[in-house]
Amino acid sequence: MPEVLRGTGVSPGVAAGPVRPMSGAVPEPPADQRHAGDAHAERARALAALDAVGADLEERGAQAGGEAQDVLAAQAMMARDPGLAGLVTDRIDDGLSAPRAVYEAFGVFRAALSRAGEYMAARVADLDDVRDRAVAVLLGVGAPGVPDSDEPFVLVARDLAPADTALLDPAKVLAFVTRDGGPTSHTAILARAMGVPAVVACGDCMDLRDGTIVLVDGASGEVRPDPTEQVIADAHAAAGARAAALDVTTGPGATADGHRMPLLANIGGPKDVEAALACGAEGVGLFRTEFLFLGRTTAPSEEEQESAYRAVLEAFPSVVVRTLDAGADKPLAFLPPPDDEPNPALGERGLRLFDSHPGVLTGQLRALARAADGLDVELHVMAPMVADAAETRSFVAACRAAGLTRAGIMIEIPAAALRAADLAAEADFFSLGTNDLAQYTFAADRQIGGLARFQDPWQPALLDLVALAAGAATAAGKDCGVCGEAAGDPALACVLTGLGVTSLSMSARSLPLVRAAVAAHTLDQCRRAAEAARRATDADGARTAARAELPGLEPLGL
Ligand code: PEP
Ligand code: MG
């Protein structure tokens, strides 16, 4: 194991603690695996495993409470179902090993559930989870998913899907380290939202053993196995000094000469409101509504949506809500793309999905209009993944039909930036999604760690597209914010200001840094930095050239 593992730091801060690897898939026991001959002992082993899984699920339910408790109690009942036990013992009596017998018995239940209508078919995933837990006990391997741990830990994984992380206990996770993912992957976004250090694209991290103490530096991207006490103390001291420099800025965003730059938060639901307010967000610039419904197999009711939206709309004077952005890196089971798309990131995703599921969009727009009714909030609604003027027109028309007056679009596809003037004639505002815009500009999947360099938002080609979109919006008298992760980079935030964007929206914890950086420069300095960056021929050159025009960064330790 090398002394230092290197990846890309995507969420600043320092943490030290024991590694807990995310457990992978539980293997299917071989079809011909037989027990040694003592069927009685094998039956007892199988039934004890099922019982242990049932007890464990009940205990987790009691801890979680609420709706989760009902789901876990239902799963515990599956584990303890007498019919299932009968199927298991029959198979063991026929000579099969306990793991294989359990696996096959669940298969019988699974087939019955799949045939029993849509609601029951949706329980198949829960059943599979119970099966995997029982097989894992019998094979002596870790249960699937996020590991259990009584003490806080550093979560190490290949990558984290939003569905894996929805149930994470933030008090338990000290840091994330993943082998895959880039600066805009959802691991990175989640880590920044939770305020925990994170390193992605860390090629060797899967070699870290369970329990090894590691020091994770989410700014430098370094992961140190077995650090000394002194190394840990020094790292904490340096991170503390940086944090202290930031705590001093509050108030609305503006340059040193008073050019307003509203600083807004990216959120995934009501649970993120508190952190956004605590970090001084002036409003919400991106409410990723799909984050509310990850892991759901049925579409949420309009009433359920309305109450989640209202909880956010009540908290801020201005909120930009994005309609469901399903597909590719954010799959929603109730909004499935067509089968067998060879390249989901280029398939029916985002706004395109509503062609095959139109009722979901109109339902969401209705729920949003009702949620804002009677509140003193500026509700802006925008669509993800818009390609052209025709899509913009039809989305704006759908918003108007629902009584929504501020209808905008995300600029995430190069075509939309190139023809921004056409789109600005249709939309009330733009919001630049630089994460996807980088992905599509460089034809580099944002989830592939090895391609992380293409996700670098300092690439001059990306800055050119930002300038095009911002210029077209200004000419049409419309706002053009940035809500991709680029907005959360303090130096780049100054460059974006200089490029003419009208607001910056980011993970809440990036706000103090960005506020300080923007306040330390005049609009003119920001413009000069933007011009210098665009004259460069690569991302590093752009960064260096811009920083030379931004002397206020260094005193802030940035
Ligand atoms: C983006 O693509 O920049 C964006 C803000 O949307 P998401 O990261 O949710 O795809
Ligand atoms: Mg996007």
Coordinates of C-alpha atoms and ligand atoms in Angstrom, one line a residue:
M1 CA 0.0 0.0 0.0
P2 CA 1.5 3.4 -1.0
E3 CA 2.2 6.0 1.7
V4 CA -0.2 8.4 0.1
L5 CA -3.1 7.6 -2.2
R6 CA -4.1 10.4 -4.6
G7 CA -7.4 11.3 -6.1
T8 CA -9.4 14.5 -6.8
G9 CA -10.4 16.5 -3.7
V10 CA -14.0 17.5 -4.3
S11 CA -15.2 18.6 -0.9
P12 CA -12.8 20.4 1.4
G13 CA -12.0 19.6 5.0
V14 CA -9.9 17.0 6.8
A15 CA -11.0 13.9 8.6
A16 CA -9.4 10.8 10.1
G17 CA -11.1 7.5 10.9
P18 CA -11.4 3.8 10.2
V19 CA -12.2 2.7 6.6
R20 CA -15.5 0.9 6.0
P21 CA -15.8 -0.4 2.5
M22 CA -19.2 -0.3 0.8
S23 CA -20.1 -4.0 0.4
G24 CA -20.6 -5.1 -3.2
A25 CA -23.1 -7.5 -4.5
V26 CA -23.6 -10.8 -2.6
P27 CA -22.6 -13.7 -4.8
E28 CA -25.1 -16.2 -6.0
P29 CA -24.3 -19.5 -4.3
P30 CA -23.5 -22.1 -7.0
A31 CA -26.5 -24.1 -8.3
D32 CA -24.8 -27.4 -7.4
Q33 CA -23.6 -26.5 -3.9
R34 CA -24.6 -29.3 -1.6
H35 CA -24.3 -29.7 2.2
A36 CA -22.0 -32.2 3.9
G37 CA -24.8 -34.6 4.8
D38 CA -26.2 -33.4 8.1
A39 CA -29.5 -32.0 6.9
H40 CA -30.7 -31.3 10.4
A41 CA -27.8 -29.0 11.2
E42 CA -28.0 -27.3 7.8
R43 CA -31.8 -26.6 8.4
A44 CA -31.0 -25.1 11.8
R45 CA -28.3 -22.9 10.2
A46 CA -30.6 -21.6 7.5
L47 CA -33.5 -20.9 9.8
A48 CA -31.2 -19.1 12.3
A49 CA -29.8 -16.9 9.5
L50 CA -33.3 -15.9 8.4
D51 CA -34.3 -15.2 12.0
A52 CA -31.2 -13.1 12.5
V53 CA -32.0 -11.1 9.4
G54 CA -35.5 -10.6 10.6
A55 CA -34.3 -9.4 14.0
D56 CA -31.7 -7.1 12.5
L57 CA -34.3 -5.5 10.1
E58 CA -36.7 -4.9 13.0
E59 CA -34.0 -3.3 15.1
R60 CA -33.0 -1.0 12.2
G61 CA -36.7 -0.1 11.8
A62 CA -37.1 0.8 15.5
Q63 CA -34.0 3.1 15.2
A64 CA -35.2 4.7 12.0
G65 CA -38.9 5.2 13.0
G66 CA -41.5 6.7 10.6
E67 CA -42.1 5.3 7.1
A68 CA -38.8 3.5 7.1
Q69 CA -39.9 1.4 10.1
D70 CA -43.0 0.1 8.1
V71 CA -40.8 -0.9 5.2
L72 CA -38.3 -2.6 7.4
A73 CA -41.0 -4.4 9.4
A74 CA -42.5 -5.7 6.1
Q75 CA -39.0 -7.0 5.1
A76 CA -38.6 -8.6 8.5
M77 CA -41.9 -10.4 7.9
M78 CA -40.6 -11.7 4.6
A79 CA -37.5 -13.2 6.4
R80 CA -39.8 -14.9 8.9
D81 CA -42.4 -16.1 6.5
P82 CA -43.3 -19.8 7.4
G83 CA -43.9 -20.6 3.8
L84 CA -40.4 -19.5 2.9
A85 CA -39.0 -21.6 5.8
G86 CA -40.8 -24.6 4.3
L87 CA -39.3 -24.0 0.9
V88 CA -35.9 -23.7 2.4
T89 CA -36.1 -26.9 4.5
D90 CA -37.5 -28.9 1.5
R91 CA -34.4 -28.0 -0.5
I92 CA -32.0 -28.8 2.2
D93 CA -33.7 -32.2 2.6
D94 CA -33.0 -32.6 -1.1
G95 CA -29.3 -32.1 -0.3
L96 CA -28.8 -28.4 -1.2
S97 CA -26.5 -26.2 1.0
A98 CA -28.2 -23.7 3.2
P99 CA -27.1 -20.6 1.1
R100 CA -28.3 -22.2 -2.1
A101 CA -31.6 -23.4 -0.6
V102 CA -32.3 -19.9 0.8
Y103 CA -31.4 -18.4 -2.6
E104 CA -33.8 -20.7 -4.5
A105 CA -36.6 -20.4 -2.0
F106 CA -36.6 -16.6 -2.4
G107 CA -36.6 -17.2 -6.1
V108 CA -40.0 -19.0 -5.8
F109 CA -41.4 -16.1 -3.8
R110 CA -39.9 -13.6 -6.2
A111 CA -41.6 -15.2 -9.2
A112 CA -45.0 -15.1 -7.4
L113 CA -44.6 -11.5 -6.4
S114 CA -43.6 -10.4 -9.9
R115 CA -46.8 -11.9 -11.3
A116 CA -49.0 -10.3 -8.6
G117 CA -49.6 -6.9 -10.1
E118 CA -47.7 -3.7 -10.1
Y119 CA -47.7 -2.9 -6.4
M120 CA -46.5 -6.3 -5.4
A121 CA -43.9 -6.4 -8.2
A122 CA -42.4 -3.2 -6.7
R123 CA -41.7 -5.2 -3.5
V124 CA -39.3 -7.5 -5.5
A125 CA -36.4 -5.2 -4.7
D126 CA -37.1 -5.4 -1.0
L127 CA -37.4 -9.2 -1.2
D128 CA -34.0 -9.4 -3.0
D129 CA -32.5 -7.3 -0.3
V130 CA -33.7 -9.7 2.4
R131 CA -32.4 -12.7 0.3
D132 CA -29.0 -11.0 -0.1
R133 CA -28.8 -10.3 3.6
A134 CA -29.6 -13.9 4.5
V135 CA -27.2 -15.4 2.0
A136 CA -24.5 -13.0 3.2
V137 CA -25.0 -14.2 6.8
L138 CA -24.7 -17.8 5.6
L139 CA -21.6 -17.1 3.5
G140 CA -20.0 -15.0 6.2
V141 CA -19.7 -12.0 3.9
G142 CA -20.7 -8.4 4.6
A143 CA -24.4 -7.4 4.0
P144 CA -24.9 -5.4 0.8
G145 CA -25.0 -1.6 0.8
V146 CA -23.7 1.0 3.2
P147 CA -21.9 -0.7 6.0
D148 CA -23.1 -0.8 9.6
S149 CA -20.8 0.7 12.1
D150 CA -21.2 1.9 15.7
E151 CA -18.4 4.4 15.3
P152 CA -18.1 7.1 12.7
F153 CA -16.2 5.9 9.6
V154 CA -14.6 6.8 6.2
L155 CA -16.9 5.3 3.5
V156 CA -14.8 3.8 0.7
A157 CA -16.6 2.6 -2.4
R158 CA -16.3 2.2 -6.2
D159 CA -18.9 5.0 -6.5
L160 CA -22.0 6.0 -4.7
A161 CA -25.3 6.0 -6.4
P162 CA -27.8 8.6 -5.1
A163 CA -30.0 5.6 -4.0
D164 CA -27.2 4.2 -1.8
T165 CA -26.7 7.5 0.0
A166 CA -30.3 8.6 0.5
L167 CA -30.4 6.7 3.8
L168 CA -26.9 7.6 5.0
D169 CA -26.6 8.8 8.6
P170 CA -24.6 12.1 8.3
A171 CA -23.4 11.7 11.9
K172 CA -21.7 8.5 11.0
V173 CA -19.8 9.5 7.9
L174 CA -16.5 11.2 8.4
A175 CA -15.4 11.3 4.7
F176 CA -16.0 9.7 1.4
V177 CA -13.3 8.2 -0.8
T178 CA -14.4 6.7 -4.1
R179 CA -12.5 5.0 -6.9
D180 CA -14.8 6.4 -9.7
G181 CA -16.6 9.6 -10.0
G182 CA -15.4 13.1 -10.9
P183 CA -15.8 16.6 -9.4
T184 CA -19.4 16.8 -10.4
S185 CA -20.4 13.2 -9.6
H186 CA -23.2 12.8 -7.1
T187 CA -20.7 11.6 -4.5
A188 CA -19.1 15.0 -4.8
I189 CA -22.3 16.9 -4.7
L190 CA -23.6 14.9 -1.7
A191 CA -20.4 15.3 0.2
R192 CA -20.4 19.0 -0.2
A193 CA -24.1 19.2 0.8
M194 CA -23.2 17.2 3.9
G195 CA -20.1 19.2 4.6
V196 CA -17.8 16.1 4.8
P197 CA -14.5 15.9 3.0
A198 CA -14.4 13.8 -0.1
V199 CA -11.9 12.4 -2.6
V200 CA -13.0 10.9 -5.8
A201 CA -11.2 9.2 -8.7
C202 CA -8.8 7.6 -6.1
G203 CA -7.6 4.6 -8.2
D204 CA -6.1 2.5 -5.3
C205 CA -8.8 3.1 -2.6
M206 CA -10.4 -0.3 -3.1
D207 CA -7.2 -1.8 -1.7
L208 CA -7.7 -0.2 1.7
R209 CA -8.6 -2.8 4.3
D210 CA -11.7 -2.5 6.5
G211 CA -10.7 -0.8 9.7
T212 CA -7.5 0.9 8.5
I213 CA -7.2 4.4 9.9
V214 CA -6.9 6.9 7.1
L215 CA -6.5 10.7 6.9
V216 CA -8.6 12.2 4.1
D217 CA -7.8 15.7 2.8
G218 CA -10.8 16.8 0.7
A219 CA -8.9 19.8 -0.6
S220 CA -5.7 18.3 -1.8
G221 CA -7.2 14.9 -2.7
E222 CA -4.7 13.0 -0.6
V223 CA -5.6 9.9 1.4
R224 CA -3.0 8.7 3.9
P225 CA -3.2 5.2 5.5
D226 CA -2.0 4.8 9.1
P227 CA -1.2 8.5 9.8
T228 CA 0.7 9.5 13.0
E229 CA -1.1 11.5 15.6
Q230 CA 1.1 14.5 14.7
V231 CA 0.2 14.3 11.0
I232 CA -3.5 14.2 11.9
A233 CA -3.1 17.2 14.3
D234 CA -1.1 19.3 11.6
A235 CA -3.8 18.6 9.0
H236 CA -6.6 19.7 11.3
A237 CA -4.7 22.8 12.2
A238 CA -4.2 23.9 8.6
A239 CA -7.8 23.2 7.7
G240 CA -9.0 25.1 10.8
A241 CA -7.0 28.2 9.7
R242 CA -8.6 28.1 6.3
A243 CA -12.1 27.8 7.8
A244 CA -11.5 30.7 10.2
A245 CA -10.6 33.0 7.3
L246 CA -14.0 32.2 5.8
D247 CA -16.3 32.6 8.7
V248 CA -16.0 36.3 8.7
T249 CA -18.1 37.1 5.6
T250 CA -21.9 37.4 5.7
G251 CA -24.5 39.3 3.8
P252 CA -25.6 39.5 0.2
G253 CA -23.1 38.7 -2.5
A254 CA -21.5 41.6 -4.2
T255 CA -18.1 42.6 -5.7
A256 CA -15.9 45.1 -3.9
D257 CA -17.4 47.9 -6.0
G258 CA -21.0 46.9 -5.2
H259 CA -22.0 44.9 -8.3
R260 CA -24.7 42.5 -7.0
M261 CA -24.1 38.9 -7.4
P262 CA -26.9 36.9 -5.6
L263 CA -25.4 33.9 -3.9
L264 CA -27.8 31.0 -3.8
A265 CA -27.9 27.4 -2.6
N266 CA -28.3 24.1 -4.5
I267 CA -30.6 21.8 -2.5
G268 CA -32.2 18.4 -2.8
G269 CA -35.2 18.9 -0.5
P270 CA -36.4 20.4 2.8
K271 CA -33.7 18.7 4.8
D272 CA -31.1 21.0 3.1
V273 CA -32.9 24.2 4.0
E274 CA -31.3 24.6 7.4
A275 CA -27.7 24.4 6.1
A276 CA -28.5 26.8 3.2
L277 CA -29.8 29.4 5.6
A278 CA -26.9 28.9 8.0
C279 CA -24.4 29.6 5.2
G280 CA -26.2 32.8 4.2
A281 CA -28.0 31.6 1.0
E282 CA -30.0 34.5 -0.4
G283 CA -32.4 32.0 -2.0
V284 CA -32.3 28.7 -3.8
G285 CA -30.8 28.6 -7.3
L286 CA -31.3 24.9 -7.9
F287 CA -33.8 22.6 -6.2
R288 CA -33.1 19.2 -7.6
T289 CA -36.6 17.7 -7.2
E290 CA -35.6 14.2 -8.3
F291 CA -33.6 13.8 -5.1
L292 CA -36.9 13.7 -3.2
F293 CA -38.0 10.6 -5.0
L294 CA -34.9 8.5 -5.6
G295 CA -35.6 4.9 -4.8
R296 CA -39.3 5.3 -5.3
T297 CA -41.0 2.8 -7.6
T298 CA -44.3 4.7 -7.9
A299 CA -44.8 8.3 -8.9
P300 CA -45.3 10.6 -5.8
S301 CA -48.8 12.0 -5.5
E302 CA -49.3 15.7 -6.2
E303 CA -50.2 16.2 -2.5
E304 CA -47.0 14.7 -1.4
Q305 CA -45.0 16.8 -3.8
E306 CA -46.9 20.0 -2.8
S307 CA -46.0 19.6 0.9
A308 CA -42.2 19.0 0.1
Y309 CA -42.1 22.0 -2.2
R310 CA -44.0 24.2 0.2
A311 CA -41.5 23.4 3.0
V312 CA -38.7 24.9 0.8
L313 CA -40.8 27.8 -0.7
E314 CA -41.7 29.0 2.8
A315 CA -38.0 29.3 3.8
F316 CA -36.7 31.7 1.1
P317 CA -37.7 34.8 -0.8
S318 CA -36.8 33.2 -4.1
V319 CA -36.5 29.6 -5.3
V320 CA -35.6 28.1 -8.6
V321 CA -37.2 24.6 -8.8
R322 CA -36.0 22.2 -11.5
T323 CA -38.5 19.7 -12.8
L324 CA -37.6 16.1 -12.4
D325 CA -34.3 15.4 -14.1
A326 CA -34.4 11.6 -14.4
G327 CA -32.1 9.3 -16.3
A328 CA -28.4 8.5 -16.7
D329 CA -26.8 9.3 -13.4
K330 CA -30.1 10.0 -11.6
P331 CA -32.4 7.1 -12.5
L332 CA -36.0 7.2 -11.2
A333 CA -37.8 3.9 -11.2
F334 CA -41.2 5.5 -12.0
L335 CA -39.8 7.4 -15.0
P336 CA -38.0 4.6 -16.9
P337 CA -36.2 5.3 -20.2
P338 CA -36.9 3.0 -23.0
D339 CA -35.3 -0.5 -22.7
D340 CA -31.8 -1.1 -24.0
E341 CA -30.6 2.5 -24.6
P342 CA -27.0 1.9 -25.4
N343 CA -25.9 5.3 -24.0
P344 CA -28.4 6.6 -21.3
A345 CA -26.6 10.0 -21.0
L346 CA -27.5 10.6 -24.6
G347 CA -30.9 9.1 -24.4
E348 CA -34.4 10.0 -23.2
R349 CA -33.5 11.9 -20.0
G350 CA -34.3 15.1 -18.4
L351 CA -37.0 17.1 -20.2
R352 CA -37.1 14.5 -23.0
L353 CA -38.6 11.9 -20.7
F354 CA -41.8 13.8 -20.4
D355 CA -42.7 13.0 -24.0
S356 CA -43.4 9.5 -22.9
H357 CA -44.6 10.4 -19.4
P358 CA -46.4 13.8 -20.0
G359 CA -48.7 13.4 -17.0
V360 CA -45.7 13.4 -14.6
L361 CA -44.6 16.9 -15.8
T362 CA -48.1 18.5 -15.7
G363 CA -48.7 16.9 -12.2
Q364 CA -45.4 18.4 -11.0
L365 CA -46.2 21.8 -12.4
R366 CA -49.6 21.8 -10.8
A367 CA -48.1 20.7 -7.4
L368 CA -45.6 23.6 -7.6
A369 CA -48.3 26.2 -8.4
R370 CA -50.4 25.0 -5.5
A371 CA -47.3 24.9 -3.2
A372 CA -46.6 28.6 -3.9
D373 CA -50.2 29.7 -3.6
G374 CA -50.5 32.3 -0.9
L375 CA -46.8 32.5 -0.1
D376 CA -44.6 35.5 -0.5
V377 CA -42.0 33.8 -2.7
E378 CA -40.7 34.3 -6.2
L379 CA -41.1 30.8 -7.7
H380 CA -39.0 30.1 -10.8
V381 CA -39.4 26.8 -12.5
M382 CA -36.9 25.4 -15.0
A383 CA -36.4 22.4 -17.2
P384 CA -33.2 20.3 -17.4
M385 CA -31.5 19.1 -20.6
V386 CA -33.2 21.5 -23.0
A387 CA -31.7 21.3 -26.5
D388 CA -33.5 23.9 -28.6
A389 CA -36.1 26.7 -29.0
A390 CA -39.0 24.3 -29.7
E391 CA -38.4 22.4 -26.4
T392 CA -38.1 25.7 -24.6
R393 CA -41.4 26.9 -26.1
S394 CA -43.3 23.8 -25.1
F395 CA -41.9 23.8 -21.6
V396 CA -42.8 27.5 -21.1
A397 CA -46.3 26.8 -22.4
A398 CA -46.8 24.0 -20.0
C399 CA -45.7 26.3 -17.1
R400 CA -48.0 29.0 -18.2
A401 CA -50.9 26.5 -18.4
A402 CA -50.2 25.6 -14.8
G403 CA -50.3 29.3 -13.8
L404 CA -46.5 29.6 -13.3
T405 CA -45.2 32.9 -14.5
R406 CA -41.4 32.5 -14.3
A407 CA -40.4 29.7 -16.6
G408 CA -36.8 29.1 -17.5
I409 CA -34.4 26.5 -18.8
M410 CA -31.1 25.0 -18.0
I411 CA -28.3 25.4 -20.5
E412 CA -26.5 22.0 -20.3
I413 CA -26.3 21.0 -23.9
P414 CA -23.8 22.8 -26.2
A415 CA -26.5 23.4 -28.9
A416 CA -28.5 25.4 -26.3
A417 CA -25.5 27.6 -25.6
L418 CA -24.7 28.1 -29.2
R419 CA -28.2 29.2 -30.1
A420 CA -28.9 30.9 -26.8
A421 CA -30.3 33.9 -28.5
D422 CA -33.2 31.8 -29.9
L423 CA -33.8 30.2 -26.5
A424 CA -33.6 33.5 -24.7
A425 CA -36.5 34.7 -26.9
E426 CA -38.7 31.9 -25.4
A427 CA -37.5 31.5 -21.8
D428 CA -37.8 33.9 -18.9
F429 CA -34.4 33.0 -17.6
F430 CA -31.4 30.7 -18.0
S431 CA -29.4 28.7 -15.5
L432 CA -26.1 27.2 -16.7
G433 CA -25.6 23.6 -15.7
T434 CA -21.9 23.5 -16.1
N435 CA -21.6 19.8 -15.0
D436 CA -23.6 18.4 -17.9
L437 CA -22.4 21.2 -20.2
A438 CA -18.8 20.0 -19.6
Q439 CA -19.9 16.4 -20.1
Y440 CA -21.5 17.1 -23.4
T441 CA -18.9 19.6 -24.6
F442 CA -16.1 17.2 -24.1
A443 CA -18.0 14.0 -24.9
A444 CA -16.7 12.7 -21.5
D445 CA -19.1 10.9 -19.1
R446 CA -19.1 12.8 -15.8
Q447 CA -19.2 9.5 -13.9
I448 CA -16.0 8.1 -15.2
G449 CA -13.1 8.9 -12.8
G450 CA -10.5 8.4 -15.5
L451 CA -12.0 11.2 -17.5
A452 CA -12.2 13.7 -14.6
R453 CA -9.9 16.2 -16.3
F454 CA -12.7 16.9 -18.8
Q455 CA -15.0 17.9 -16.0
D456 CA -12.6 20.7 -15.1
P457 CA -14.8 23.8 -15.6
W458 CA -11.8 26.0 -16.3
Q459 CA -11.6 24.6 -19.8
P460 CA -11.6 27.6 -22.1
A461 CA -14.2 25.9 -24.4
L462 CA -16.6 25.7 -21.5
L463 CA -16.0 29.3 -20.6
D464 CA -16.7 30.3 -24.2
L465 CA -20.1 28.6 -24.0
V466 CA -20.8 30.3 -20.7
A467 CA -20.0 33.7 -22.3
L468 CA -22.2 33.0 -25.3
A469 CA -25.2 32.1 -23.1
A470 CA -24.7 35.0 -20.7
G471 CA -24.3 37.4 -23.5
A472 CA -27.5 36.3 -25.2
A473 CA -29.4 36.5 -22.0
T474 CA -28.1 40.0 -21.3
A475 CA -29.1 41.1 -24.8
A476 CA -32.6 39.8 -24.3
G477 CA -32.8 41.4 -20.8
K478 CA -33.1 38.0 -19.1
D479 CA -31.2 36.6 -16.1
C480 CA -28.5 33.9 -16.5
G481 CA -27.3 32.2 -13.4
V482 CA -24.9 29.3 -12.9
C483 CA -25.9 26.4 -10.8
G484 CA -23.3 23.8 -11.8
E485 CA -20.5 23.0 -9.5
A486 CA -18.3 25.6 -11.3
A487 CA -20.1 28.3 -9.3
G488 CA -18.7 26.9 -6.0
D489 CA -15.0 27.4 -7.0
P490 CA -14.1 30.8 -5.5
A491 CA -11.7 31.9 -8.3
L492 CA -14.0 30.7 -11.0
A493 CA -16.9 32.4 -9.4
C494 CA -15.1 35.7 -10.0
V495 CA -14.5 34.7 -13.6
L496 CA -18.2 33.8 -14.1
T497 CA -19.1 37.2 -12.6
G498 CA -16.8 38.7 -15.2
L499 CA -18.4 36.7 -18.0
G500 CA -21.7 38.3 -17.2
V501 CA -23.7 35.8 -15.3
T502 CA -26.3 37.2 -12.9
S503 CA -26.3 34.8 -9.9
L504 CA -24.2 31.9 -8.6
S505 CA -25.8 28.8 -7.0
M506 CA -23.8 26.1 -5.2
S507 CA -23.6 23.6 -2.4
A508 CA -24.4 25.6 0.8
R509 CA -21.0 25.1 2.3
S510 CA -19.2 26.7 -0.7
L511 CA -21.1 30.0 -0.1
P512 CA -18.8 31.6 2.5
L513 CA -15.7 31.0 0.4
V514 CA -17.3 32.3 -2.8
R515 CA -18.8 35.3 -1.0
A516 CA -15.4 36.3 0.3
A517 CA -13.7 35.8 -3.1
V518 CA -16.2 37.9 -5.0
A519 CA -16.2 40.6 -2.3
A520 CA -12.4 40.9 -2.6
H521 CA -12.5 42.0 -6.2
T522 CA -14.1 44.7 -8.4
L523 CA -16.3 43.9 -11.4
D524 CA -13.5 45.2 -13.6
Q525 CA -11.0 42.8 -12.0
C526 CA -13.5 39.9 -12.6
R527 CA -13.9 40.9 -16.2
R528 CA -10.1 41.0 -16.7
A529 CA -9.8 37.6 -15.1
A530 CA -12.5 36.3 -17.4
E531 CA -10.7 37.6 -20.5
A532 CA -7.4 36.3 -19.4
A533 CA -8.9 32.8 -18.8
R534 CA -10.6 32.7 -22.2
R535 CA -7.3 33.6 -23.9
A536 CA -5.6 30.5 -22.4
T537 CA -5.5 27.3 -24.3
D538 CA -6.2 24.8 -21.5
A539 CA -7.7 24.6 -18.1
D540 CA -4.5 25.0 -16.1
G541 CA -3.5 28.0 -18.2
A542 CA -6.9 29.6 -17.7
R543 CA -6.7 29.1 -13.9
T544 CA -3.2 30.6 -13.7
A545 CA -4.0 33.5 -16.0
A546 CA -7.2 34.4 -14.1
R547 CA -5.6 34.1 -10.7
A548 CA -3.0 36.6 -11.8
E549 CA -5.8 39.1 -12.2
L550 CA -7.4 38.2 -8.8
P551 CA -5.0 39.4 -6.1
G552 CA -7.6 39.2 -3.4
L553 CA -7.5 35.4 -3.3
E554 CA -4.2 34.8 -1.7
P555 CA -4.9 36.8 1.5
L556 CA -8.0 34.6 1.9
G557 CA -5.8 31.5 1.8
L558 CA -7.4 30.5 -1.5
Ligands
PEP1 C1 -25.5 20.5 -14.0 O1 -25.5 19.6 -14.9 O2 -24.6 21.3 -14.0 C2 -26.5 20.6 -13.0 C3 -26.5 21.6 -12.1 O3 -27.4 19.5 -12.9 P1 -27.0 18.1 -12.2 O4 -25.7 18.2 -11.6 O5 -28.1 17.8 -11.2 O6 -27.1 17.2 -13.4
MG2 MG -27.4 18.5 -15.1

